Coordinates of C-alpha atoms in Angstrom, one line a residue:
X157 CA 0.5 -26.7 -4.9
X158 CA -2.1 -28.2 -6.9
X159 CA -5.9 -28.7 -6.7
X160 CA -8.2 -26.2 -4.3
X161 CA -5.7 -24.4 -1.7
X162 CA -7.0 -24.0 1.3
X163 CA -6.2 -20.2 2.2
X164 CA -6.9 -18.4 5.6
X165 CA -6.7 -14.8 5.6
X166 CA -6.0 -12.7 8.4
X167 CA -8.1 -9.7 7.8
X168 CA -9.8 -9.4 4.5
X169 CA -12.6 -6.9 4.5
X170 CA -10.6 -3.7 4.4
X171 CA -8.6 -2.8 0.8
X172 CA -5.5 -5.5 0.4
X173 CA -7.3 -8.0 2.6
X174 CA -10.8 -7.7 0.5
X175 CA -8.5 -7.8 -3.4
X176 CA -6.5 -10.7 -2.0
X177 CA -10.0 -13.1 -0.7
X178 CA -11.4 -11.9 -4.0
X179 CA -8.7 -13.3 -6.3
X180 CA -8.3 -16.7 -4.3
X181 CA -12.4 -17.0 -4.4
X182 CA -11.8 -15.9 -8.0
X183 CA -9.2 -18.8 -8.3
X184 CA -11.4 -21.4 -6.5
X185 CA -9.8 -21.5 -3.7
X186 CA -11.0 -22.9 0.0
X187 CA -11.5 -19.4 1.5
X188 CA -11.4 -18.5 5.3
X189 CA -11.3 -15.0 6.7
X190 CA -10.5 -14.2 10.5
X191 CA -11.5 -11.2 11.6
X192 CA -13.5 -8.7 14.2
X193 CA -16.4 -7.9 11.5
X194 CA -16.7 -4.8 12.1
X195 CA -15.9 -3.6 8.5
X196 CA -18.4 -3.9 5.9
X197 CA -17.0 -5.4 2.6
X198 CA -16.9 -9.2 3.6
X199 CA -17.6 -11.8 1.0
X200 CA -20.2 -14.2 1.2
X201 CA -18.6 -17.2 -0.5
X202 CA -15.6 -16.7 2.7
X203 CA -15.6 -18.7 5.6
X204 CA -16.4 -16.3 8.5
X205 CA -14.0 -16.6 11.4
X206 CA -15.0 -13.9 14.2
X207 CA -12.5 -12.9 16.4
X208 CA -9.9 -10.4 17.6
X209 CA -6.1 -11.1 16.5
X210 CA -5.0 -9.4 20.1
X211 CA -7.3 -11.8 22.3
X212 CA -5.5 -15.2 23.2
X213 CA -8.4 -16.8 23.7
X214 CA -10.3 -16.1 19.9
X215 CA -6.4 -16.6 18.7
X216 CA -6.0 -20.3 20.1
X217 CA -10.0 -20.8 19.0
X218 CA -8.5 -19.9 15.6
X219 CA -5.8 -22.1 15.2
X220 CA -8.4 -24.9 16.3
X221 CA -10.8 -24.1 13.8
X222 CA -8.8 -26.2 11.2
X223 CA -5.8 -26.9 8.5
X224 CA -4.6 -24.4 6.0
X225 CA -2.6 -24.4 3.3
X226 CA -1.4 -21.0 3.1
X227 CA -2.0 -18.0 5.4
X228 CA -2.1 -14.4 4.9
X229 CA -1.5 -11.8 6.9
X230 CA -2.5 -8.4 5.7
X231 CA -3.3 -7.2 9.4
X232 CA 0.3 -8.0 11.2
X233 CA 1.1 -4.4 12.9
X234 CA 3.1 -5.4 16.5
X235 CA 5.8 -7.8 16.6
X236 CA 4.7 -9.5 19.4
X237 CA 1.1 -9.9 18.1
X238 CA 2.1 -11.7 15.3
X239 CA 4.5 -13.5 16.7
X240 CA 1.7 -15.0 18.9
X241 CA -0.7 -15.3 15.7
X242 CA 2.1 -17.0 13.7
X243 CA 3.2 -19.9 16.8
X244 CA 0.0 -20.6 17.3
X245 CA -0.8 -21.2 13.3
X246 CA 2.9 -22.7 12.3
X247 CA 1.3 -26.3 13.1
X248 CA -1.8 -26.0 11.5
X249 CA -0.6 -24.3 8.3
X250 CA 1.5 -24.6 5.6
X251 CA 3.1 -21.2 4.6
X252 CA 3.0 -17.8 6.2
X253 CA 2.5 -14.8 3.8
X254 CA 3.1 -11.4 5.6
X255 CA 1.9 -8.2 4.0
X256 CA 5.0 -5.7 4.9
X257 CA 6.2 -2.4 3.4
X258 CA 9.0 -0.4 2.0
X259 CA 9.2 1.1 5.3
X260 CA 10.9 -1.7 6.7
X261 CA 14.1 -0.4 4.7
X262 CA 16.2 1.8 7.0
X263 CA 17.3 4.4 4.2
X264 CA 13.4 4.4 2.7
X265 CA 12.6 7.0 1.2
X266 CA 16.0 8.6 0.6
X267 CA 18.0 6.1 -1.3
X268 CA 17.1 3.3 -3.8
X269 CA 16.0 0.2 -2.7
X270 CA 16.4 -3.4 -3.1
X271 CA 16.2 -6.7 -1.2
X272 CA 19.7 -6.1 -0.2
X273 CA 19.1 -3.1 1.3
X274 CA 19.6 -2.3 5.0
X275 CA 16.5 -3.5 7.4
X276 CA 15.3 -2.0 10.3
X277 CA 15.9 -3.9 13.3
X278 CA 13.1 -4.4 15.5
X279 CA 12.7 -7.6 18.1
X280 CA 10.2 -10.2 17.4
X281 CA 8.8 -9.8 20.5
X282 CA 8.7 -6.2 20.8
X283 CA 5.9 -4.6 21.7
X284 CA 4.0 -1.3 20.3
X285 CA 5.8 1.5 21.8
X286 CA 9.4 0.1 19.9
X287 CA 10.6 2.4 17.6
X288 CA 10.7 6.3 16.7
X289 CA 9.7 8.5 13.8
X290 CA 12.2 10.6 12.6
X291 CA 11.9 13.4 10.1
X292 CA 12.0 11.6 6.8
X293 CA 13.7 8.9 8.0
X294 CA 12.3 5.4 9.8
X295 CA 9.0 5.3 11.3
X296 CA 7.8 3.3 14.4
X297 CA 5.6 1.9 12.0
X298 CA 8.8 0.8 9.7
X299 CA 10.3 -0.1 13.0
X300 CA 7.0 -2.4 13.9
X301 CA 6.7 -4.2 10.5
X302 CA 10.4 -5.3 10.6
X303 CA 9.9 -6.6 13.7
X304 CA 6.4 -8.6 12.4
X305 CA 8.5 -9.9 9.4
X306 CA 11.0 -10.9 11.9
X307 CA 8.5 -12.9 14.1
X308 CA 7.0 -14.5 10.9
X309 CA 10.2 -16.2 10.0
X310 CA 10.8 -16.7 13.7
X311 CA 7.3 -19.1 14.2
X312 CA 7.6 -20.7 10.4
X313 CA 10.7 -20.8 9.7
X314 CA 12.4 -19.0 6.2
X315 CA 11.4 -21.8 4.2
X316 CA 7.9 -21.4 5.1
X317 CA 7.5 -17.5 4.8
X318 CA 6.8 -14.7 2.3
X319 CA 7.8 -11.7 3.2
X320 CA 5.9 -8.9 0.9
X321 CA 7.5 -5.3 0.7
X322 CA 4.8 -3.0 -1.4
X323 CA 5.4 0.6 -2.1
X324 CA 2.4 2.5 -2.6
X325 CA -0.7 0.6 -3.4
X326 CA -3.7 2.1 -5.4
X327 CA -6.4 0.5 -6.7
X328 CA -10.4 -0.1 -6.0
X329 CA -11.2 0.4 -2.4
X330 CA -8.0 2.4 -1.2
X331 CA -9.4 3.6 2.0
X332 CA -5.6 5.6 2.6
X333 CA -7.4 8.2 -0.4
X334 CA -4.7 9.0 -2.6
X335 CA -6.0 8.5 -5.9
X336 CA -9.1 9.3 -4.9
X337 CA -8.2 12.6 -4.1
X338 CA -6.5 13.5 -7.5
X339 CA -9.2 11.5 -9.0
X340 CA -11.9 14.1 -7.0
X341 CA -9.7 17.3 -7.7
X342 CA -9.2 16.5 -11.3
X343 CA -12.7 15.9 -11.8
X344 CA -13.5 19.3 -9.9
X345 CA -11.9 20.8 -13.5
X346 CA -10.2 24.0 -13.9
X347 CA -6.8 25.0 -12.6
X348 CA -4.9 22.2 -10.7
X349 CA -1.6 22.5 -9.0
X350 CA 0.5 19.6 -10.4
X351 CA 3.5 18.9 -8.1
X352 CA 7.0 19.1 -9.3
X353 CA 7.9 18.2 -12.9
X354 CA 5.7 15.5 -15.3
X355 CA 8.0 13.4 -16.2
X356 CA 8.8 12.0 -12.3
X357 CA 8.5 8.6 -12.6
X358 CA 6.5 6.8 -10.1
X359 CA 5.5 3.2 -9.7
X360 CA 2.7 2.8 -7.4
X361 CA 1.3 -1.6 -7.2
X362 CA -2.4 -2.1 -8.4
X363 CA -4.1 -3.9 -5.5
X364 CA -5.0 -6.7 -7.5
X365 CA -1.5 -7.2 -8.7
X366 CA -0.1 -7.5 -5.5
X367 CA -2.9 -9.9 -4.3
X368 CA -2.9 -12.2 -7.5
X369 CA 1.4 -11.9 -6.5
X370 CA 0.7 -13.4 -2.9
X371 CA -1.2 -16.1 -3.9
X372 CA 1.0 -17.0 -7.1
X373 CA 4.2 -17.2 -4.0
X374 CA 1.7 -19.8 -2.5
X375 CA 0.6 -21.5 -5.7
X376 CA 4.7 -21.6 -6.3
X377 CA 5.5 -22.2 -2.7
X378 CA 7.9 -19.0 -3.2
X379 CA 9.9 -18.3 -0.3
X380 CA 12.0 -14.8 0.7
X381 CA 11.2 -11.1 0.3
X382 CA 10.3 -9.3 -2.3
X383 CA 9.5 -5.8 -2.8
X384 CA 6.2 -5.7 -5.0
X385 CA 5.6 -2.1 -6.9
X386 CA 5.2 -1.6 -10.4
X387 CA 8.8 -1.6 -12.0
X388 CA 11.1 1.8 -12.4
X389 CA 9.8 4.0 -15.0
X390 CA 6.5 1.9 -16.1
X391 CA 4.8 5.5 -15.6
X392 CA 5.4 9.4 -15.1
X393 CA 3.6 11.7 -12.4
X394 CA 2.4 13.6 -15.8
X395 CA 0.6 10.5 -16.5
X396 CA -0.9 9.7 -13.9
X397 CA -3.0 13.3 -14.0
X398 CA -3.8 12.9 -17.9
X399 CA -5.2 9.4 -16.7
X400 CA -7.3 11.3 -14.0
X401 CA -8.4 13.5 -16.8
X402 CA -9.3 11.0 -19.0
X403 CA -11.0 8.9 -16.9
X404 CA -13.1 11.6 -15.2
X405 CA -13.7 13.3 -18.3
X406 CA -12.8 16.9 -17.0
X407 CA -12.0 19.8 -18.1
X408 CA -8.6 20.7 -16.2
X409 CA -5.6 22.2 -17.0
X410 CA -2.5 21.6 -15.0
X411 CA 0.1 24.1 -13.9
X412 CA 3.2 22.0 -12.8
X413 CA 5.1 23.9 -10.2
X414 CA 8.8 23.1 -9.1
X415 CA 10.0 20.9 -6.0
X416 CA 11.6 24.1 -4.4
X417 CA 8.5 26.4 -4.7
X418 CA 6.2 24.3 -3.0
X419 CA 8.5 23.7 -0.4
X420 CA 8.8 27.4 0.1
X421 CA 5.4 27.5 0.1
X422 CA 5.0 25.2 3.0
X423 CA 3.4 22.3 1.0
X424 CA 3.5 19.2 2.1
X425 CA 5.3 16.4 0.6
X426 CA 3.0 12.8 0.6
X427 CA 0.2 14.1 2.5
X428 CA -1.1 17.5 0.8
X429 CA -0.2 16.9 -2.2
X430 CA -0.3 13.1 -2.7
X431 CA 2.1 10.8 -3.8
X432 CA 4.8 13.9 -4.5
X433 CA 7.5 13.3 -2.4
X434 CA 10.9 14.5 -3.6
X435 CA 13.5 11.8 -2.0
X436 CA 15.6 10.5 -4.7
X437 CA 14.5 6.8 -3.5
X438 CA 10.5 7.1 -3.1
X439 CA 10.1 5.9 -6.7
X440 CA 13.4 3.8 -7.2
X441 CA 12.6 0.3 -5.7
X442 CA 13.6 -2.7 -7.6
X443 CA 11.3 -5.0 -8.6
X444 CA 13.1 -7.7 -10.4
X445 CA 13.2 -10.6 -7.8
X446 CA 9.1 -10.0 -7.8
X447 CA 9.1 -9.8 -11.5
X448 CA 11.1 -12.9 -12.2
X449 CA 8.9 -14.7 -9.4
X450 CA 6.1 -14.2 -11.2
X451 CA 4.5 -10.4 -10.8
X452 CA 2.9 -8.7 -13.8
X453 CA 1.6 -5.1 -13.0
X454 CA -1.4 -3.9 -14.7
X455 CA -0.9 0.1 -16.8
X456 CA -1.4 2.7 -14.4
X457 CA -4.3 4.2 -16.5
X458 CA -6.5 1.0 -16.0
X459 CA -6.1 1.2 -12.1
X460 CA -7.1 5.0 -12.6
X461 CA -9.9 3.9 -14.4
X462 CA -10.8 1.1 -12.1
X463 CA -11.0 3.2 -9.3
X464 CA -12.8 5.9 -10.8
X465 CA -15.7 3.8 -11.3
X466 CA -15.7 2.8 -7.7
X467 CA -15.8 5.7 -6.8
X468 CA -18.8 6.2 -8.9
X469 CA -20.7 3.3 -8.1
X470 CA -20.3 3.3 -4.7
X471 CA -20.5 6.9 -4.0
X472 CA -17.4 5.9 -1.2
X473 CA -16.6 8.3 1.6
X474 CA -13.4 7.0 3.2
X475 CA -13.5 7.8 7.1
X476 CA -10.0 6.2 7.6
X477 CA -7.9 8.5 10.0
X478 CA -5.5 8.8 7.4
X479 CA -7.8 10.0 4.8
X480 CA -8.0 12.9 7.0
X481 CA -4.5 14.2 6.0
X482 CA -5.0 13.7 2.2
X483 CA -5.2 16.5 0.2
X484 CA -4.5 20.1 0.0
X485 CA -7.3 22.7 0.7
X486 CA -8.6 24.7 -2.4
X487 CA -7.7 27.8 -0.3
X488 CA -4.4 27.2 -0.3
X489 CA -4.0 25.8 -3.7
X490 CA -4.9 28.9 -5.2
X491 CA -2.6 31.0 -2.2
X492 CA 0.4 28.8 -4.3
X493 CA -0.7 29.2 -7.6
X494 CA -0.9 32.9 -7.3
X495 CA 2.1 33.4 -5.8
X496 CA 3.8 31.0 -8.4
X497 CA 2.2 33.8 -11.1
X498 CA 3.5 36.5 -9.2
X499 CA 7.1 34.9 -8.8
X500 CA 7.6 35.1 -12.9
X501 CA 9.5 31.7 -12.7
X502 CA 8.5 29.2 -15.6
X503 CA 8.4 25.3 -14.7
X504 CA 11.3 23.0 -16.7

């Protein structure tokens, strides 16, 4: 596409909605943002769309309001919602881009991933309840996005839709509070529990990367699915602490503890200790159909950075429900450290 793209975003204040209207502003595109406005965080040089996605009424008000290029979804959660948002868009807009996840994959997190990989299969027109969660295994919300992807393709057709598949995004704004937490901890100083072994790699997506990668499918008129993290071994769990320590200046020292311990321990993977997870597929997704499509991916220690100025300046709080599983108590932090002193072991 050339000259100013006309964009519509579906969502837009929260953390990928907000990076991806600030890079297409930043771009100078035609920016209009449909959403309740409830969340702070919305730009003023947007168009303002009010409205609720699950109200057919604001959604058929919506796809009156005008012609788009490109739209992207970044708040698609039930298949038969956006199956409802995408039919009523298909004739006034060009291409669909729907935000998705790894989840979709049915052997996520155990096994390594690419586009070939098994998907869930979830009707287009399901509804909320479809799906289970099963100990690491699928999730309803897996369940939900496959179906959403499915219903995407379903109202524009596969020529017409992006399908995006991000691991674990961090980045400026990440309301979830992974990084923030290690970023917060580290900064705390003195003895940290560091989770497994350093040299895990990991390859958690900068926000910004995956947003400038959704509008560059647009720009490209780039068709398909593509899973959109950083590529296998760009960076180490190891790293990703000095970078907390760098960045926040502390004085910590780290005490890396094995896998096995901490599962003794009663630690919990992805949640208490975040982004430790032990699946041999968690950080093993290929990237290369994103890569060769056009996705560059920013050094982990500038998104560590980035986000510990944020932080900083804006003195954020997240009150997300699922900030309120992130992290594990100092209490019992120091309960495992002890008892990893008292167990003589030594950490490979």
């Amino acid at each position: 596409m050339t000259g100013a793209i006309k964009l519509l975003v579906l969502g837009g204040s929260w953390f990928v909605g907000h990076a991806v209207v600030s890079a297409a502003l930043e771009a100078g595109w035609d920016v209009t943002v449909f959403n309740r406005g409830t969340s702070a965080g919305f730009h003023p040089s947007a168009r303002p769309l009010r409205g609720d996605r699950t109200r057919p009424t604001d959604i058929v008000a919506l796809a009156a309001a005008g012609h788009w290029d490109a739209v992207i979804d970044t708040s698609g959660y039930v298949p038969r919602n956006t199956l409802d948002v995408a039919s009523a868009l298909a004739p006034k807009v060009g291409r669909y881009v729907f935000m998705s996840t790894v989840s979709v994959y049915r052997d996520w997190p155990v096994k390594p991933l690419s586009e070939r990989s098994d998907v869930l299969y979830c009707p287009p027109d399901a509804g909320p309840d479809y799906g289970t969660d099963t100990e690491d295994g699928p999730t309803q919300y897996g369940y939900q996005k496959a179906g959403s992807e499915a219903a995407a393709v379903a109202a524009f057709g596969a020529d017409r839709t992006t399908i995006l598949r991000p691991g674990v995004v961090l980045g400026p704004r990440e309301y979830v509070g992974r990084l923030p937490w290690w970023l917060r901890r580290v900064a705390a100083g003195g003895e940290v529990l560091a989770p497994g072994f350093p040299e895990r790699a990991i390859q958690p997506v900068d926000v910004r990367d995956l947003a400038s990668f959704a509008l560059r499918t647009i720009s490209d008129e780039t068709s398909g699915a593509f899973n959109v993290c950083a590529p296998v071994g760009s960076a180490t769990f190891g790293e990703l602490l000095a970078d907390c320590a760098h960045s926040t200046r502390a004085d910590a020292s780290f005490t890396w503890v094995p896998d096995h311990f901490l599962l003794g321990q009663g630690v919990r993977q992805w949640s208490e200790l975040p982004l430790w997870r032990t699946f041999d597929g968690v950080w093993r997704v290929d990237t290369t159909a994103a890569q060769a499509a056009g996705l560059h991916t920013r050094p982990l220690a500038l998104t560590v950075r980035d986000t510990w100025r944020w932080l900083v300046d804006s003195g954020e709080v997240s009150n997300h429900d699922r900030a309120a599983e992130i992290g594990i108590s100092p209490e019992k932090e120091a309960q495992v450290l002890a008892a990893w002193r008292r167990s003589g072991e030594r950490s490979s």
